[in-house]
Amino acid sequence: MLEKKSPELIPNEHENYYLVREDILPEALLKTVQAKELLARGEVKTIFDAVEQVGLSRSAFYKYKEGIFSLSKLDRERIVTISMDLQHRSGILSRVLAMIAGLEGNVLTIHQTIPLQGVANVVISVETSRMDDSVAALLERLREQDGVSRAALVAQG
């Protein structure tokens, strides 16, 4: 016989998210974000050290850690797919990839079509969590590269 789950144990299929200004958030939520940032930057080694440094209880940290994220962090922790039209000249793709690597982008996939009328379409997926620049800045830098006719964001997530 199957056991019936209580409503509290069934995950909510339609989670709601809100964008809230920092100055109206409760202190425990702000300190949770601060502790997570200390851990992410490697400034502390353990959760105990992080919560002690920001003045937060471990129970509050565990309660909120999966529910609050810095908006700028969410913007950076993603994989983007970019479509580009590259002129069919030696070294252009190599320079584009080197530029992305120089910005700390991690190229995950590359798909290049056969050049037609001197232009090849290249679609790349880039993991951007280590990049300091925004995705918009990355696209602008790509468009400025010699030999790049077009660079557009296809998907992100």
PDB file of C-alpha atoms in Angstrom:
ATOM      1  CA  MET A   1       0.000   0.000   0.000  1.00  0.00           C
ATOM      2  CA  LEU A   2       1.348   3.441  -0.948  1.00  0.00           C
ATOM      3  CA  GLU A   3       1.719   5.980   1.759  1.00  0.00           C
ATOM      4  CA  LYS A   4       0.032   9.317   1.143  1.00  0.00           C
ATOM      5  CA  LYS A   5       2.439  12.257   1.447  1.00  0.00           C
ATOM      6  CA  SER A   6       1.517  15.230   3.509  1.00  0.00           C
ATOM      7  CA  PRO A   7       1.080  18.461   1.505  1.00  0.00           C
ATOM      8  CA  GLU A   8       4.230  19.972   3.069  1.00  0.00           C
ATOM      9  CA  LEU A   9       6.418  17.260   1.510  1.00  0.00           C
ATOM     10  CA  ILE A  10       5.126  17.691  -2.032  1.00  0.00           C
ATOM     11  CA  PRO A  11       7.286  20.211  -3.915  1.00  0.00           C
ATOM     12  CA  ASN A  12       5.498  23.269  -5.228  1.00  0.00           C
ATOM     13  CA  GLU A  13       5.321  22.968  -9.011  1.00  0.00           C
ATOM     14  CA  HIS A  14       4.868  26.705  -9.436  1.00  0.00           C
ATOM     15  CA  GLU A  15       7.419  28.410  -7.228  1.00  0.00           C
ATOM     16  CA  ASN A  16       7.055  32.173  -7.008  1.00  0.00           C
ATOM     17  CA  TYR A  17      10.006  34.529  -7.131  1.00  0.00           C
ATOM     18  CA  TYR A  18      10.166  38.179  -6.154  1.00  0.00           C
ATOM     19  CA  LEU A  19      12.649  40.937  -6.792  1.00  0.00           C
ATOM     20  CA  VAL A  20      13.102  42.798  -3.507  1.00  0.00           C
ATOM     21  CA  ARG A  21      15.204  45.864  -2.729  1.00  0.00           C
ATOM     22  CA  GLU A  22      18.100  45.063  -0.378  1.00  0.00           C
ATOM     23  CA  ASP A  23      17.254  47.709   2.220  1.00  0.00           C
ATOM     24  CA  ILE A  24      13.909  46.061   3.090  1.00  0.00           C
ATOM     25  CA  LEU A  25      15.225  42.508   3.486  1.00  0.00           C
ATOM     26  CA  PRO A  26      15.489  41.024   6.986  1.00  0.00           C
ATOM     27  CA  GLU A  27      18.993  41.011   8.422  1.00  0.00           C
ATOM     28  CA  ALA A  28      19.174  37.186   8.479  1.00  0.00           C
ATOM     29  CA  LEU A  29      18.684  37.038   4.697  1.00  0.00           C
ATOM     30  CA  LEU A  30      21.359  39.656   4.049  1.00  0.00           C
ATOM     31  CA  LYS A  31      23.810  37.870   6.344  1.00  0.00           C
ATOM     32  CA  THR A  32      23.082  34.590   4.574  1.00  0.00           C
ATOM     33  CA  VAL A  33      24.106  36.171   1.266  1.00  0.00           C
ATOM     34  CA  GLN A  34      27.239  37.613   2.889  1.00  0.00           C
ATOM     35  CA  ALA A  35      28.181  34.202   4.310  1.00  0.00           C
ATOM     36  CA  LYS A  36      27.637  32.519   0.932  1.00  0.00           C
ATOM     37  CA  GLU A  37      29.861  35.117  -0.738  1.00  0.00           C
ATOM     38  CA  LEU A  38      32.638  34.551   1.826  1.00  0.00           C
ATOM     39  CA  LEU A  39      32.493  30.828   1.087  1.00  0.00           C
ATOM     40  CA  ALA A  40      32.410  31.338  -2.690  1.00  0.00           C
ATOM     41  CA  ARG A  41      35.434  33.654  -2.625  1.00  0.00           C
ATOM     42  CA  GLY A  42      37.357  31.190  -0.436  1.00  0.00           C
ATOM     43  CA  GLU A  43      37.835  33.749   2.329  1.00  0.00           C
ATOM     44  CA  VAL A  44      36.594  31.169   4.832  1.00  0.00           C
ATOM     45  CA  LYS A  45      36.779  27.391   4.661  1.00  0.00           C
ATOM     46  CA  THR A  46      33.687  26.297   6.568  1.00  0.00           C
ATOM     47  CA  ILE A  47      30.086  27.347   7.023  1.00  0.00           C
ATOM     48  CA  PHE A  48      30.822  27.704  10.745  1.00  0.00           C
ATOM     49  CA  ASP A  49      33.560  30.263   9.980  1.00  0.00           C
ATOM     50  CA  ALA A  50      31.338  32.141   7.512  1.00  0.00           C
ATOM     51  CA  VAL A  51      28.336  32.485   9.815  1.00  0.00           C
ATOM     52  CA  GLU A  52      30.553  33.398  12.753  1.00  0.00           C
ATOM     53  CA  GLN A  53      32.204  36.168  10.727  1.00  0.00           C
ATOM     54  CA  VAL A  54      28.883  37.730   9.634  1.00  0.00           C
ATOM     55  CA  GLY A  55      27.089  37.152  12.953  1.00  0.00           C
ATOM     56  CA  LEU A  56      24.465  34.621  11.861  1.00  0.00           C
ATOM     57  CA  SER A  57      23.357  31.328  13.371  1.00  0.00           C
ATOM     58  CA  ARG A  58      24.045  28.147  11.395  1.00  0.00           C
ATOM     59  CA  SER A  59      20.383  27.194  11.587  1.00  0.00           C
ATOM     60  CA  ALA A  60      19.371  30.483   9.926  1.00  0.00           C
ATOM     61  CA  PHE A  61      22.032  29.968   7.254  1.00  0.00           C
ATOM     62  CA  TYR A  62      20.753  26.481   6.435  1.00  0.00           C
ATOM     63  CA  LYS A  63      17.166  27.714   6.472  1.00  0.00           C
ATOM     64  CA  TYR A  64      17.785  30.474   3.903  1.00  0.00           C
ATOM     65  CA  LYS A  65      20.821  29.386   1.855  1.00  0.00           C
ATOM     66  CA  GLU A  66      18.838  27.717  -0.947  1.00  0.00           C
ATOM     67  CA  GLY A  67      16.280  30.502  -1.121  1.00  0.00           C
ATOM     68  CA  ILE A  68      18.288  33.700  -1.541  1.00  0.00           C
ATOM     69  CA  PHE A  69      20.803  34.625  -4.203  1.00  0.00           C
ATOM     70  CA  SER A  70      22.475  37.817  -5.271  1.00  0.00           C
ATOM     71  CA  LEU A  71      20.888  38.994  -8.531  1.00  0.00           C
ATOM     72  CA  SER A  72      24.307  39.732 -10.025  1.00  0.00           C
ATOM     73  CA  LYS A  73      25.397  36.196  -9.094  1.00  0.00           C
ATOM     74  CA  LEU A  74      22.348  34.676 -10.756  1.00  0.00           C
ATOM     75  CA  ASP A  75      23.064  36.737 -13.853  1.00  0.00           C
ATOM     76  CA  ARG A  76      26.577  35.338 -14.063  1.00  0.00           C
ATOM     77  CA  GLU A  77      25.938  31.698 -13.182  1.00  0.00           C
ATOM     78  CA  ARG A  78      24.684  30.510 -16.502  1.00  0.00           C
ATOM     79  CA  ILE A  79      25.441  29.008 -19.808  1.00  0.00           C
ATOM     80  CA  VAL A  80      24.845  31.201 -22.806  1.00  0.00           C
ATOM     81  CA  THR A  81      24.525  30.140 -26.426  1.00  0.00           C
ATOM     82  CA  ILE A  82      25.803  32.651 -28.942  1.00  0.00           C
ATOM     83  CA  SER A  83      25.423  32.563 -32.723  1.00  0.00           C
ATOM     84  CA  MET A  84      28.030  34.374 -34.807  1.00  0.00           C
ATOM     85  CA  ASP A  85      28.709  34.909 -38.478  1.00  0.00           C
ATOM     86  CA  LEU A  86      32.442  34.780 -39.107  1.00  0.00           C
ATOM     87  CA  GLN A  87      34.262  35.725 -42.275  1.00  0.00           C
ATOM     88  CA  HIS A  88      36.010  32.754 -43.842  1.00  0.00           C
ATOM     89  CA  ARG A  89      39.585  33.762 -43.044  1.00  0.00           C
ATOM     90  CA  SER A  90      42.270  31.866 -41.205  1.00  0.00           C
ATOM     91  CA  GLY A  91      42.500  32.438 -37.443  1.00  0.00           C
ATOM     92  CA  ILE A  92      39.244  34.316 -36.812  1.00  0.00           C
ATOM     93  CA  LEU A  93      37.574  31.559 -34.788  1.00  0.00           C
ATOM     94  CA  SER A  94      40.806  30.973 -32.911  1.00  0.00           C
ATOM     95  CA  ARG A  95      41.009  34.666 -31.938  1.00  0.00           C
ATOM     96  CA  VAL A  96      37.345  34.676 -30.850  1.00  0.00           C
ATOM     97  CA  LEU A  97      37.914  31.631 -28.633  1.00  0.00           C
ATOM     98  CA  ALA A  98      41.083  33.148 -27.164  1.00  0.00           C
ATOM     99  CA  MET A  99      39.225  36.381 -26.376  1.00  0.00           C
ATOM    100  CA  ILE A 100      36.466  34.433 -24.575  1.00  0.00           C
ATOM    101  CA  ALA A 101      39.060  32.458 -22.621  1.00  0.00           C
ATOM    102  CA  GLY A 102      40.836  35.710 -21.733  1.00  0.00           C
ATOM    103  CA  LEU A 103      37.582  36.928 -20.165  1.00  0.00           C
ATOM    104  CA  GLU A 104      37.406  33.681 -18.109  1.00  0.00           C
ATOM    105  CA  GLY A 105      34.583  32.274 -20.238  1.00  0.00           C
ATOM    106  CA  ASN A 106      34.598  28.502 -20.625  1.00  0.00           C
ATOM    107  CA  VAL A 107      33.618  27.361 -24.114  1.00  0.00           C
ATOM    108  CA  LEU A 108      31.611  24.161 -23.773  1.00  0.00           C
ATOM    109  CA  THR A 109      30.503  23.457 -27.341  1.00  0.00           C
ATOM    110  CA  ILE A 110      31.301  24.728 -30.831  1.00  0.00           C
ATOM    111  CA  HIS A 111      29.273  24.075 -33.968  1.00  0.00           C
ATOM    112  CA  GLN A 112      30.504  25.567 -37.235  1.00  0.00           C
ATOM    113  CA  THR A 113      28.831  25.363 -40.617  1.00  0.00           C
ATOM    114  CA  ILE A 114      30.669  25.116 -43.912  1.00  0.00           C
ATOM    115  CA  PRO A 115      31.360  28.643 -45.190  1.00  0.00           C
ATOM    116  CA  LEU A 116      28.906  29.853 -47.815  1.00  0.00           C
ATOM    117  CA  GLN A 117      29.672  33.021 -49.751  1.00  0.00           C
ATOM    118  CA  GLY A 118      32.662  33.642 -47.481  1.00  0.00           C
ATOM    119  CA  VAL A 119      30.736  33.438 -44.184  1.00  0.00           C
ATOM    120  CA  ALA A 120      30.474  30.576 -41.681  1.00  0.00           C
ATOM    121  CA  ASN A 121      27.914  30.433 -38.899  1.00  0.00           C
ATOM    122  CA  VAL A 122      29.355  29.407 -35.555  1.00  0.00           C
ATOM    123  CA  VAL A 123      27.218  28.583 -32.525  1.00  0.00           C
ATOM    124  CA  ILE A 124      29.035  28.313 -29.207  1.00  0.00           C
ATOM    125  CA  SER A 125      27.909  27.574 -25.669  1.00  0.00           C
ATOM    126  CA  VAL A 126      29.858  29.425 -23.003  1.00  0.00           C
ATOM    127  CA  GLU A 127      29.760  28.927 -19.235  1.00  0.00           C
ATOM    128  CA  THR A 128      30.038  32.462 -17.827  1.00  0.00           C
ATOM    129  CA  SER A 129      30.114  32.088 -14.027  1.00  0.00           C
ATOM    130  CA  ARG A 130      33.802  33.052 -13.720  1.00  0.00           C
ATOM    131  CA  MET A 131      33.523  36.062 -16.005  1.00  0.00           C
ATOM    132  CA  ASP A 132      33.673  39.554 -14.530  1.00  0.00           C
ATOM    133  CA  ASP A 133      32.021  41.041 -17.616  1.00  0.00           C
ATOM    134  CA  SER A 134      28.280  40.773 -18.268  1.00  0.00           C
ATOM    135  CA  VAL A 135      26.851  38.774 -21.165  1.00  0.00           C
ATOM    136  CA  ALA A 136      26.007  42.071 -22.889  1.00  0.00           C
ATOM    137  CA  ALA A 137      29.658  43.164 -22.584  1.00  0.00           C
ATOM    138  CA  LEU A 138      30.787  39.792 -23.971  1.00  0.00           C
ATOM    139  CA  LEU A 139      28.506  40.206 -26.988  1.00  0.00           C
ATOM    140  CA  GLU A 140      29.806  43.724 -27.589  1.00  0.00           C
ATOM    141  CA  ARG A 141      33.414  42.505 -27.422  1.00  0.00           C
ATOM    142  CA  LEU A 142      32.594  39.718 -29.885  1.00  0.00           C
ATOM    143  CA  ARG A 143      31.027  42.195 -32.321  1.00  0.00           C
ATOM    144  CA  GLU A 144      34.201  44.309 -32.161  1.00  0.00           C
ATOM    145  CA  GLN A 145      36.422  41.370 -33.160  1.00  0.00           C
ATOM    146  CA  ASP A 146      37.906  41.556 -36.645  1.00  0.00           C
ATOM    147  CA  GLY A 147      36.097  39.099 -38.899  1.00  0.00           C
ATOM    148  CA  VAL A 148      32.927  38.818 -36.792  1.00  0.00           C
ATOM    149  CA  SER A 149      29.995  40.028 -38.912  1.00  0.00           C
ATOM    150  CA  ARG A 150      27.286  39.262 -36.358  1.00  0.00           C
ATOM    151  CA  ALA A 151      27.069  38.029 -32.766  1.00  0.00           C
ATOM    152  CA  ALA A 152      23.704  37.383 -31.114  1.00  0.00           C
ATOM    153  CA  LEU A 153      22.515  35.721 -27.932  1.00  0.00           C
ATOM    154  CA  VAL A 154      20.427  32.662 -28.808  1.00  0.00           C
ATOM    155  CA  ALA A 155      19.744  31.238 -25.344  1.00  0.00           C
ATOM    156  CA  GLN A 156      20.764  31.550 -21.732  1.00  0.00           C
ATOM    157  CA  GLY A 157      20.053  29.547 -18.650  1.00  0.00           C
TER     158      GLY A 157
END
